[in-house]
Coordinates of N, CA and C in Angstrom, one line a residue:
M1 N 129.5 72.3 125.7 CA 129.7 71.1 126.7 C 131.2 70.7 126.1
E2 N 131.3 70.9 127.1 CA 133.2 69.6 127.4 C 132.9 68.3 126.9
A3 N 133.7 67.7 125.7 CA 134.0 67.3 125.1 C 134.5 65.7 127.4
T4 N 133.5 64.3 126.5 CA 133.8 63.5 127.9 C 135.3 62.6 128.1
M5 N 135.8 62.8 128.9 CA 137.0 62.3 128.8 C 136.9 60.9 128.7
S6 N 138.3 60.5 127.4 CA 137.5 59.0 126.8 C 138.7 57.7 128.5
R7 N 137.6 57.4 128.5 CA 138.9 55.6 129.8 C 140.0 56.0 129.5
R8 N 140.6 56.0 128.8 CA 142.6 55.9 129.1 C 142.3 57.5 129.4
E9 N 142.3 58.7 129.4 CA 142.4 59.8 129.3 C 142.0 59.5 130.9
R10 N 141.0 58.8 130.9 CA 140.8 59.0 132.5 C 141.2 57.8 133.4
L11 N 141.9 57.2 132.9 CA 143.4 56.6 133.7 C 144.5 57.4 134.2
R12 N 144.7 57.6 132.5 CA 145.6 58.8 132.6 C 146.3 59.5 133.9
A13 N 144.9 60.7 133.8 CA 144.3 61.5 135.0 C 144.7 60.7 136.0
Q14 N 143.9 60.3 136.6 CA 143.8 58.3 138.2 C 145.7 58.8 138.5
T15 N 146.1 59.1 137.5 CA 147.8 57.4 137.5 C 148.1 59.2 137.8
S16 N 148.1 59.8 136.9 CA 148.8 61.3 137.8 C 148.7 62.3 138.2
A17 N 147.5 61.7 139.2 CA 147.1 62.6 140.6 C 148.0 61.4 141.4
E18 N 147.7 60.3 141.3 CA 148.1 59.2 142.2 C 150.5 59.5 142.4
I19 N 150.7 59.5 141.8 CA 152.5 60.5 141.8 C 152.3 60.7 141.8
K20 N 151.2 61.7 141.8 CA 151.6 62.9 142.6 C 151.5 63.1 144.5
A21 N 149.8 62.2 144.2 CA 149.6 62.2 146.1 C 151.2 61.6 146.6
I22 N 151.9 60.7 145.8 CA 152.4 59.5 146.8 C 154.2 60.6 146.8
A23 N 154.4 61.6 145.4 CA 154.5 62.5 146.1 C 155.3 62.7 146.9
L24 N 154.0 63.8 147.6 CA 153.6 64.4 148.7 C 153.6 63.6 150.6
K25 N 153.6 62.9 149.9 CA 153.3 61.4 150.9 C 154.8 61.0 151.2
L26 N 155.7 60.9 150.1 CA 157.4 60.9 150.5 C 157.9 61.9 150.9
M27 N 157.6 62.5 150.3 CA 157.8 64.5 151.3 C 158.0 64.5 152.9
A28 N 156.8 64.8 153.4 CA 156.5 64.4 154.2 C 157.3 63.2 155.4
E29 N 157.4 61.7 154.4 CA 157.8 61.5 156.2 C 159.5 61.3 155.5
G30 N 160.1 62.4 154.2 CA 161.8 62.2 154.1 C 162.5 63.1 153.8
G31 N 160.9 65.0 154.1 CA 161.7 65.6 153.3 C 161.3 65.5 151.4
P32 N 161.1 67.4 151.3 CA 162.2 67.6 150.1 C 163.2 66.6 149.3
D33 N 164.0 66.1 150.1 CA 164.8 65.7 148.5 C 164.3 63.4 148.9
A34 N 163.2 63.9 149.7 CA 163.4 62.2 149.2 C 161.8 62.1 147.2
I35 N 161.7 63.3 147.5 CA 160.6 63.4 146.0 C 161.7 62.5 144.7
S36 N 161.7 60.6 144.6 CA 162.3 60.7 143.3 C 161.1 59.8 143.1
L37 N 161.4 60.1 141.0 CA 160.6 58.9 139.9 C 160.6 57.4 140.8
R38 N 161.8 57.7 140.8 CA 162.2 56.1 141.1 C 161.2 55.8 142.2
A39 N 161.5 56.7 143.0 CA 160.4 55.7 144.7 C 158.4 56.1 144.1
I40 N 158.2 56.6 144.1 CA 157.0 56.3 142.9 C 156.6 56.1 142.4
A41 N 158.0 55.4 141.3 CA 157.3 53.4 140.5 C 157.5 52.9 141.7
R42 N 158.2 52.5 142.5 CA 158.2 51.0 143.7 C 157.4 51.1 144.0
E43 N 156.8 52.7 144.4 CA 155.6 51.8 145.8 C 154.6 52.1 144.6
M44 N 154.7 52.6 143.1 CA 152.6 52.1 142.6 C 152.9 51.1 141.4
G45 N 154.5 50.3 142.0 CA 154.6 49.4 141.4 C 154.8 49.5 139.2
M46 N 155.1 49.8 139.1 CA 155.1 49.9 137.7 C 157.2 50.7 137.7
T47 N 156.8 50.5 136.6 CA 158.3 50.3 136.3 C 159.1 51.9 135.9
A48 N 160.0 52.2 135.9 CA 161.0 53.6 135.9 C 160.6 54.6 134.7
G49 N 160.3 53.0 133.3 CA 160.3 53.8 132.1 C 158.8 54.4 132.1
A50 N 157.4 54.2 133.0 CA 156.5 53.8 132.7 C 155.7 55.9 133.2
I51 N 156.3 55.3 134.3 CA 156.0 56.5 135.4 C 157.1 57.7 134.3
Y52 N 158.2 57.4 133.5 CA 158.8 58.8 132.6 C 157.5 59.6 131.8
S53 N 156.4 58.7 131.6 CA 155.7 59.4 130.3 C 154.8 59.5 130.6
Y54 N 155.0 59.9 132.6 CA 154.0 60.8 133.1 C 154.3 62.5 133.3
F55 N 155.9 62.1 133.4 CA 156.1 63.3 133.7 C 158.9 62.6 134.2
A56 N 158.8 63.4 133.4 CA 160.3 63.5 131.5 C 160.6 63.5 133.2
T57 N 160.4 64.4 134.2 CA 162.0 64.0 134.9 C 161.3 64.2 136.5
R58 N 162.4 64.3 137.0 CA 161.5 64.8 138.5 C 161.0 66.3 139.1
D59 N 161.8 67.7 138.1 CA 161.9 68.6 138.2 C 160.1 68.9 137.7
D60 N 159.9 68.0 136.8 CA 158.9 68.4 135.9 C 157.4 67.8 137.2
L61 N 157.6 67.3 137.8 CA 156.3 66.2 139.0 C 156.3 67.6 139.9
V62 N 158.1 68.7 140.1 CA 157.7 69.5 141.5 C 157.1 70.4 140.6
T63 N 157.4 71.0 139.9 CA 156.7 72.1 138.8 C 155.6 71.8 138.8
T64 N 155.1 70.3 138.7 CA 153.5 70.1 138.7 C 152.9 70.6 140.2
L65 N 153.8 69.7 141.4 CA 152.7 69.9 142.0 C 152.8 71.3 142.9
I66 N 154.6 71.8 143.1 CA 153.8 73.3 143.0 C 152.8 74.0 142.4
G67 N 152.7 73.7 141.2 CA 151.3 74.4 140.3 C 149.9 74.1 141.3
D68 N 149.7 72.3 141.2 CA 149.3 72.7 141.9 C 148.4 73.2 143.3
V69 N 149.6 72.3 143.7 CA 149.1 73.2 145.4 C 148.9 74.7 145.6
Y70 N 149.9 75.9 145.3 CA 150.3 76.9 145.0 C 148.6 77.1 145.2
T71 N 147.9 76.8 143.6 CA 146.6 77.7 143.2 C 145.7 77.4 143.7
S72 N 145.3 76.1 144.7 CA 145.0 76.0 145.4 C 144.3 76.9 146.5
L73 N 146.0 76.5 147.3 CA 145.7 77.2 148.1 C 144.9 79.1 147.6
V74 N 145.7 78.9 146.3 CA 145.4 80.4 146.0 C 143.9 81.3 146.4
E75 N 143.3 80.1 145.3 CA 141.5 79.7 144.6 C 141.5 79.7 146.1
T76 N 141.9 79.4 146.9 CA 140.7 78.9 148.5 C 140.7 80.5 149.3
A77 N 141.7 81.0 149.6 CA 141.7 81.9 149.9 C 141.0 83.5 149.0
E78 N 141.3 82.9 148.4 CA 140.2 84.1 147.8 C 139.4 84.6 147.6
S79 N 138.7 83.2 147.7 CA 136.9 82.7 147.6 C 136.1 83.0 148.9
A80 N 137.2 83.0 149.3 CA 136.8 82.9 151.5 C 136.9 85.2 151.7
R81 N 138.3 84.9 151.0 CA 138.1 87.4 150.8 C 136.9 87.4 150.5
D82 N 136.6 87.1 148.7 CA 135.8 87.3 148.8 C 134.5 87.7 148.5
A83 N 134.3 86.4 150.1 CA 132.3 86.3 149.7 C 132.2 87.4 151.3
V84 N 133.3 88.6 151.3 CA 133.0 89.3 152.4 C 132.6 90.6 151.4
P85 N 132.5 91.9 152.2 CA 132.1 92.6 150.7 C 133.1 93.9 151.5
E86 N 133.5 94.4 150.3 CA 135.3 95.2 150.1 C 135.1 96.0 151.4
S87 N 133.8 96.6 151.3 CA 134.1 97.5 151.9 C 134.6 96.8 153.9
D88 N 134.4 95.4 154.1 CA 135.4 95.5 155.1 C 135.9 94.9 155.1
A89 N 137.1 95.6 155.2 CA 139.0 95.6 155.1 C 139.6 94.4 156.0
G90 N 138.8 94.2 157.2 CA 138.9 93.7 158.6 C 139.2 92.8 157.6
G91 N 137.7 92.4 157.6 CA 135.9 91.1 157.5 C 137.3 90.2 156.7
R92 N 137.3 91.4 155.2 CA 138.4 90.0 154.2 C 139.7 90.4 154.5
I93 N 141.0 89.4 155.3 CA 141.5 90.3 156.2 C 141.5 88.5 157.2
M94 N 140.7 88.7 157.9 CA 140.5 87.8 159.0 C 139.8 86.4 157.9
A95 N 138.9 86.5 156.7 CA 139.1 85.3 155.9 C 139.3 84.8 155.6
W96 N 140.5 85.7 154.8 CA 141.6 84.9 154.0 C 142.4 84.7 154.6
A97 N 143.1 85.2 156.0 CA 143.9 83.9 156.8 C 143.6 83.1 158.0
Q98 N 142.1 83.0 158.1 CA 141.8 81.8 158.4 C 141.3 80.4 157.1
A99 N 141.5 81.2 156.0 CA 140.9 79.8 154.6 C 142.6 79.5 154.5
V100 N 143.5 80.0 154.4 CA 144.4 80.2 154.3 C 145.1 79.1 155.6
R101 N 144.2 78.8 156.6 CA 145.0 77.9 157.9 C 143.9 76.7 158.1
E102 N 142.8 77.4 157.3 CA 142.4 75.8 156.9 C 143.0 74.9 156.2
W103 N 143.1 75.8 154.8 CA 143.4 75.0 153.3 C 145.1 74.3 154.2
A104 N 145.3 74.8 155.1 CA 147.0 73.9 155.1 C 146.7 72.7 156.5
L105 N 146.1 73.4 157.0 CA 145.8 71.9 158.2 C 145.3 70.3 157.4
T106 N 144.4 70.9 155.9 CA 143.9 70.2 155.4 C 144.9 69.7 154.0
N107 N 145.9 69.9 153.9 CA 147.2 69.9 153.2 C 148.1 70.4 153.9
P108 N 148.6 69.7 154.9 CA 150.5 70.1 155.4 C 151.4 69.6 155.1
E109 N 151.0 68.7 154.2 CA 152.7 68.7 153.0 C 152.8 69.4 151.2
G110 N 151.3 69.8 151.1 CA 151.5 70.9 150.8 C 151.7 72.5 151.2
F111 N 151.5 72.3 152.5 CA 152.0 73.3 152.4 C 153.3 73.7 152.8
R112 N 154.5 72.3 153.3 CA 155.3 72.6 153.4 C 156.7 72.4 152.2
L113 N 155.7 71.8 151.1 CA 156.1 72.2 150.3 C 156.8 74.0 149.4
I114 N 155.6 74.4 149.6 CA 154.9 75.7 149.1 C 155.8 76.7 150.4
Y115 N 155.9 75.7 151.2 CA 156.8 77.7 152.1 C 157.8 77.0 152.7
G116 N 158.6 75.7 152.9 CA 159.2 75.3 154.2 C 160.8 74.9 153.0
D117 N 161.5 73.9 153.2 CA 162.0 73.4 152.8 C 162.5 73.9 151.0
P118 N 163.7 73.9 151.3 CA 162.6 74.2 149.2 C 163.6 72.7 149.0
V119 N 163.1 71.8 147.8 CA 163.6 70.7 146.8 C 164.7 71.2 146.4
P120 N 165.9 70.1 147.1 CA 167.5 70.2 146.5 C 167.6 70.3 145.1
G121 N 168.2 71.2 144.4 CA 168.9 71.5 143.9 C 167.7 71.2 142.7
Y122 N 166.2 72.6 142.8 CA 165.3 72.2 142.1 C 165.2 74.3 141.3
Q123 N 165.4 74.6 140.8 CA 164.4 76.2 140.2 C 164.2 76.2 139.4
A124 N 162.8 76.6 139.8 CA 161.7 76.3 139.0 C 161.3 77.8 137.9
P125 N 161.1 76.3 137.0 CA 161.4 78.6 135.0 C 160.2 78.1 135.8
E126 N 160.7 79.4 134.8 CA 159.8 81.0 134.1 C 159.0 80.5 133.3
N127 N 158.3 81.8 133.8 CA 156.1 81.8 134.2 C 156.0 80.6 134.1
S128 N 157.1 79.3 135.1 CA 155.5 78.0 136.6 C 154.4 79.1 136.5
P129 N 152.7 78.0 136.2 CA 152.4 77.8 136.8 C 152.3 78.4 138.8
G130 N 152.9 78.2 138.9 CA 153.2 78.0 141.3 C 153.7 78.6 140.9
I131 N 154.5 79.9 140.1 CA 155.5 81.1 139.9 C 154.4 81.6 139.9
A132 N 153.4 82.1 138.9 CA 151.8 82.5 138.8 C 151.1 82.8 139.9
A133 N 150.9 81.2 140.4 CA 150.4 81.3 141.9 C 150.2 81.7 143.2
E134 N 151.4 82.3 143.1 CA 153.1 82.7 144.1 C 152.4 84.5 144.3
V135 N 152.1 84.7 143.0 CA 152.2 86.7 142.4 C 150.3 86.9 142.2
R136 N 149.8 85.7 142.6 CA 148.7 85.7 142.9 C 148.2 85.9 144.3
A137 N 149.4 85.8 144.8 CA 149.3 85.9 146.8 C 149.1 87.0 147.0
C138 N 151.2 87.3 147.0 CA 151.0 88.6 146.6 C 150.4 89.8 146.9
T139 N 150.0 89.3 145.3 CA 149.2 90.6 145.0 C 148.0 91.1 145.9
G140 N 147.1 88.9 146.3 CA 145.6 89.0 147.7 C 145.9 89.8 148.8
I141 N 147.3 89.6 149.2 CA 147.2 90.2 150.6 C 147.6 91.4 150.3
T142 N 148.8 92.3 149.4 CA 148.5 93.5 149.1 C 147.5 94.2 148.7
G143 N 146.9 94.2 148.4 CA 145.4 93.9 147.8 C 144.9 94.7 149.3
L144 N 144.7 93.3 150.5 CA 144.1 93.3 151.6 C 144.5 94.4 152.6
V145 N 146.5 94.9 152.3 CA 147.3 96.0 153.1 C 145.9 97.6 152.2
A146 N 146.0 97.7 150.6 CA 145.6 98.3 150.4 C 144.7 99.2 151.0
A147 N 143.1 97.4 151.1 CA 142.2 98.5 150.7 C 142.2 98.8 152.6
A148 N 143.0 98.1 153.4 CA 144.1 99.0 154.6 C 143.8 100.2 155.1
W149 N 144.7 100.8 154.2 CA 145.5 102.5 154.1 C 144.5 103.6 154.2
P150 N 143.9 103.4 154.2 CA 143.4 105.2 154.2 C 143.7 104.7 155.5
V151 N 143.0 103.3 156.9 CA 142.6 103.3 157.8 C 144.1 104.4 158.8
T152 N 145.3 102.7 158.0 CA 146.9 102.6 158.8 C 147.7 102.8 157.4
G153 N 146.9 103.8 158.0 CA 148.1 104.5 156.5 C 149.2 105.1 157.6
S154 N 148.9 105.5 158.5 CA 150.1 106.9 160.2 C 151.3 105.7 159.8
A155 N 151.5 103.9 159.8 CA 151.9 103.4 159.8 C 153.9 104.1 160.2
R156 N 154.5 103.1 159.9 CA 155.8 104.7 159.8 C 156.4 104.5 158.1
Q157 N 156.7 104.8 158.2 CA 156.7 106.3 156.2 C 157.9 106.0 155.3
D158 N 159.2 106.0 157.3 CA 160.9 105.8 156.3 C 160.9 104.8 155.4
Y159 N 160.5 104.1 154.2 CA 160.8 103.6 153.6 C 160.4 104.2 151.8
D160 N 162.0 103.4 151.2 CA 162.1 103.5 150.2 C 161.9 103.1 148.6
W161 N 160.8 102.9 147.5 CA 161.1 101.5 146.8 C 162.5 100.4 146.7
A162 N 163.6 101.5 146.6 CA 164.5 100.8 147.0 C 164.9 99.8 147.3
D163 N 163.8 100.0 148.6 CA 164.5 98.8 149.8 C 163.7 97.5 149.8
F164 N 162.7 97.7 148.5 CA 162.4 96.1 148.1 C 162.9 95.9 146.9
D165 N 163.2 94.8 146.2 CA 163.0 93.6 144.8 C 162.6 94.7 144.1
A166 N 162.9 94.9 143.2 CA 162.9 96.0 141.8 C 161.8 95.1 141.4
G167 N 161.6 93.8 141.0 CA 160.7 93.9 140.0 C 159.3 93.2 141.2
L168 N 159.1 92.9 142.4 CA 157.8 92.9 143.3 C 157.3 94.4 143.4
V169 N 158.8 95.9 143.5 CA 158.5 97.1 142.8 C 157.3 97.4 142.1
A170 N 158.2 97.0 141.3 CA 157.3 97.6 139.8 C 155.7 97.4 139.2
H171 N 155.2 95.6 139.9 CA 154.2 95.1 139.7 C 152.8 95.5 141.1
T172 N 153.9 95.7 142.5 CA 153.4 96.3 143.3 C 152.7 97.6 142.6
R173 N 153.3 98.4 142.0 CA 153.4 100.1 142.0 C 151.9 100.0 140.7
E174 N 152.3 98.7 140.0 CA 151.4 99.1 139.3 C 149.9 98.4 139.2
E175 N 149.6 97.6 140.4 CA 149.1 97.2 140.9 C 148.5 98.4 141.6
F176 N 148.8 98.9 142.1 CA 148.2 99.7 143.2 C 149.2 100.9 143.7
P177 N 148.6 101.8 142.8 CA 149.8 102.7 142.7 C 149.3 103.8 143.1
D178 N 148.5 103.6 144.2 CA 148.3 104.7 145.1 C 149.3 103.8 147.1
L179 N 149.7 102.6 146.7 CA 150.4 102.4 147.6 C 152.3 103.0 148.2
P180 N 152.1 103.5 148.9 CA 153.6 103.8 149.6 C 154.1 103.5 150.2
P181 N 155.9 103.2 149.7 CA 156.7 102.0 150.1 C 156.3 101.1 151.8
A182 N 155.6 102.4 152.3 CA 155.8 101.9 153.7 C 154.2 100.9 153.3
G183 N 153.9 101.4 152.6 CA 152.6 99.6 153.1 C 152.6 98.4 151.9
L184 N 154.3 98.9 151.3 CA 154.6 97.5 150.5 C 155.6 96.0 152.4
A185 N 156.3 97.5 153.0 CA 155.7 96.7 154.3 C 156.0 95.9 154.9
L186 N 154.9 97.0 155.0 CA 153.9 96.6 155.8 C 152.6 95.1 155.3
T187 N 153.1 95.0 154.1 CA 152.1 93.7 153.5 C 153.4 92.7 154.1
M188 N 154.2 92.7 154.1 CA 155.5 92.1 154.8 C 155.2 91.4 156.4
R189 N 154.2 92.6 156.8 CA 154.6 92.2 158.3 C 153.7 91.3 157.8
V190 N 152.3 92.1 157.4 CA 151.6 91.5 157.8 C 151.3 89.4 157.0
W191 N 152.2 90.2 156.3 CA 152.3 88.0 155.2 C 152.8 87.2 156.9
G192 N 154.2 88.1 157.2 CA 154.4 87.1 158.7 C 153.7 87.2 160.3
R193 N 152.3 88.2 160.4 CA 151.9 87.6 161.2 C 151.3 86.6 160.3
M194 N 150.3 86.5 159.5 CA 149.7 85.1 158.9 C 150.3 84.2 159.5
H195 N 151.4 84.0 158.5 CA 151.3 82.5 157.9 C 152.5 82.1 159.8
G196 N 153.5 83.4 160.4 CA 154.4 82.2 161.3 C 153.3 81.5 162.2
L197 N 152.2 82.4 162.6 CA 151.5 81.0 164.3 C 151.0 79.4 163.0
L198 N 150.9 80.3 161.9 CA 150.8 78.9 161.2 C 151.2 77.9 161.0
A199 N 152.8 78.5 160.3 CA 153.4 77.8 159.5 C 154.7 76.9 162.4
L200 N 154.1 77.0 162.7 CA 154.8 76.4 163.4 C 153.8 75.2 164.3
E201 N 152.6 75.7 164.2 CA 151.8 74.9 164.5 C 152.0 73.0 162.9
I202 N 151.8 73.7 161.2 CA 152.0 72.9 161.0 C 153.2 71.9 161.3
Y203 N 154.2 73.1 161.3 CA 155.7 72.3 162.3 C 155.9 71.5 163.0
G204 N 154.5 71.6 164.4 CA 154.3 70.1 165.7 C 155.4 71.1 166.8
H205 N 155.6 72.6 165.4 CA 155.4 73.1 167.3 C 154.8 73.4 169.1
L206 N 153.1 73.6 168.5 CA 152.2 74.0 169.5 C 151.6 71.9 169.6
R207 N 151.8 71.4 169.0 CA 152.1 70.3 170.7 C 152.2 70.2 171.3
G208 N 151.2 69.7 172.5 CA 151.7 69.5 173.7 C 152.1 71.3 174.7
L209 N 151.8 72.1 173.7 CA 151.4 73.5 174.2 C 150.7 74.4 174.5
V210 N 149.7 74.0 173.5 CA 148.5 74.8 173.6 C 147.3 73.9 172.9
H211 N 146.0 74.3 173.5 CA 144.9 73.2 173.8 C 144.1 72.9 172.0
D212 N 144.1 75.0 171.9 CA 143.2 75.4 171.1 C 143.9 76.1 170.2
P213 N 144.9 75.2 169.2 CA 145.6 76.1 168.8 C 144.6 77.6 167.3
A214 N 143.0 76.7 167.0 CA 142.3 78.2 166.3 C 142.1 79.1 167.7
T215 N 142.1 79.2 168.0 CA 141.4 80.3 169.3 C 142.9 81.2 169.4
V216 N 143.6 80.3 169.6 CA 145.4 81.8 169.4 C 145.4 82.2 167.8
Y217 N 144.9 81.4 167.0 CA 145.5 81.5 165.3 C 144.2 83.2 165.9
R218 N 143.2 82.7 165.5 CA 142.1 84.0 166.0 C 142.5 85.1 166.2
D219 N 142.8 85.3 168.0 CA 143.6 86.5 168.1 C 144.7 86.7 168.0
E220 N 145.5 86.3 167.8 CA 146.8 87.1 166.5 C 145.9 88.2 165.2
M221 N 145.2 87.4 164.4 CA 143.9 88.2 163.9 C 143.5 88.9 164.0
R222 N 142.9 89.0 165.5 CA 142.4 89.7 165.8 C 143.0 91.1 166.2
D223 N 144.2 90.7 166.5 CA 144.8 92.2 166.7 C 145.9 91.5 165.8
L224 N 146.7 91.6 165.2 CA 146.7 92.5 163.6 C 145.9 93.1 163.6
I225 N 144.5 92.6 163.0 CA 143.4 93.9 162.3 C 143.6 94.6 163.1
A226 N 143.3 94.9 164.3 CA 143.2 95.9 165.2 C 144.3 96.5 164.9
S227 N 145.2 96.5 165.3 CA 146.5 97.8 165.4 C 146.8 98.2 163.8
L228 N 145.0 97.4 163.0 CA 145.8 98.1 161.8 C 144.3 98.7 161.5
G229 N 144.0 99.7 162.3 CA 142.6 100.1 162.5 C 141.3 100.3 163.0
L230 N 141.4 98.8 162.5 CA 140.6 98.0 162.0 C 139.3 97.1 163.2
S231 N 138.3 96.8 162.8 CA 137.1 95.2 162.7 C 137.6 94.4 162.5
A232 N 136.9 93.2 163.1 CA 136.9 92.1 161.7 C 135.3 91.1 162.8

């Protein structure tokens, strides 16, 4: 049985969660450059020294934020996908896409943090939770395409592994050895269609233009799935 957290541990966890929530709020109001430990401390009524005991630097906070946010997104998408039988390749694509959209609408600041403008001056450390979550997301979408490939393999074939990042190629060939370079190119296009319309919605570009963006997005995903020779 997991040990019960002490009062001190609970308070620290609550304060850490509040710091992260305020950081996302500041980013939503002023962009990525607005994330500042001193600004967060002022908002919380803390001293700068006190907040540094939670996060030594702004970059430490950003690393934690990205890791939390990206992991939450990927876990949500994976759970939705896995609720659909593996034999239903089109249904699993739809489930992943819909889960990502619903998560993004609930966590717009988080979506902007991982898919919007980068935080100025920030460089993610190697082996950070955010990078691990990014790899999971990439693997998940590539897996959706790999499952559809036996049906949609007639897609354009004139791609070579040299067309892609070497690290991405190595990971793809290890995880999906039967997927050719054209399959990786298709993965990029699937990802673009999943996220393109969603990004327009999250950044407010559809506001006033579309009364029911959920239906537009669902139809876009149905068209994507049909283009792969599948149904959902």
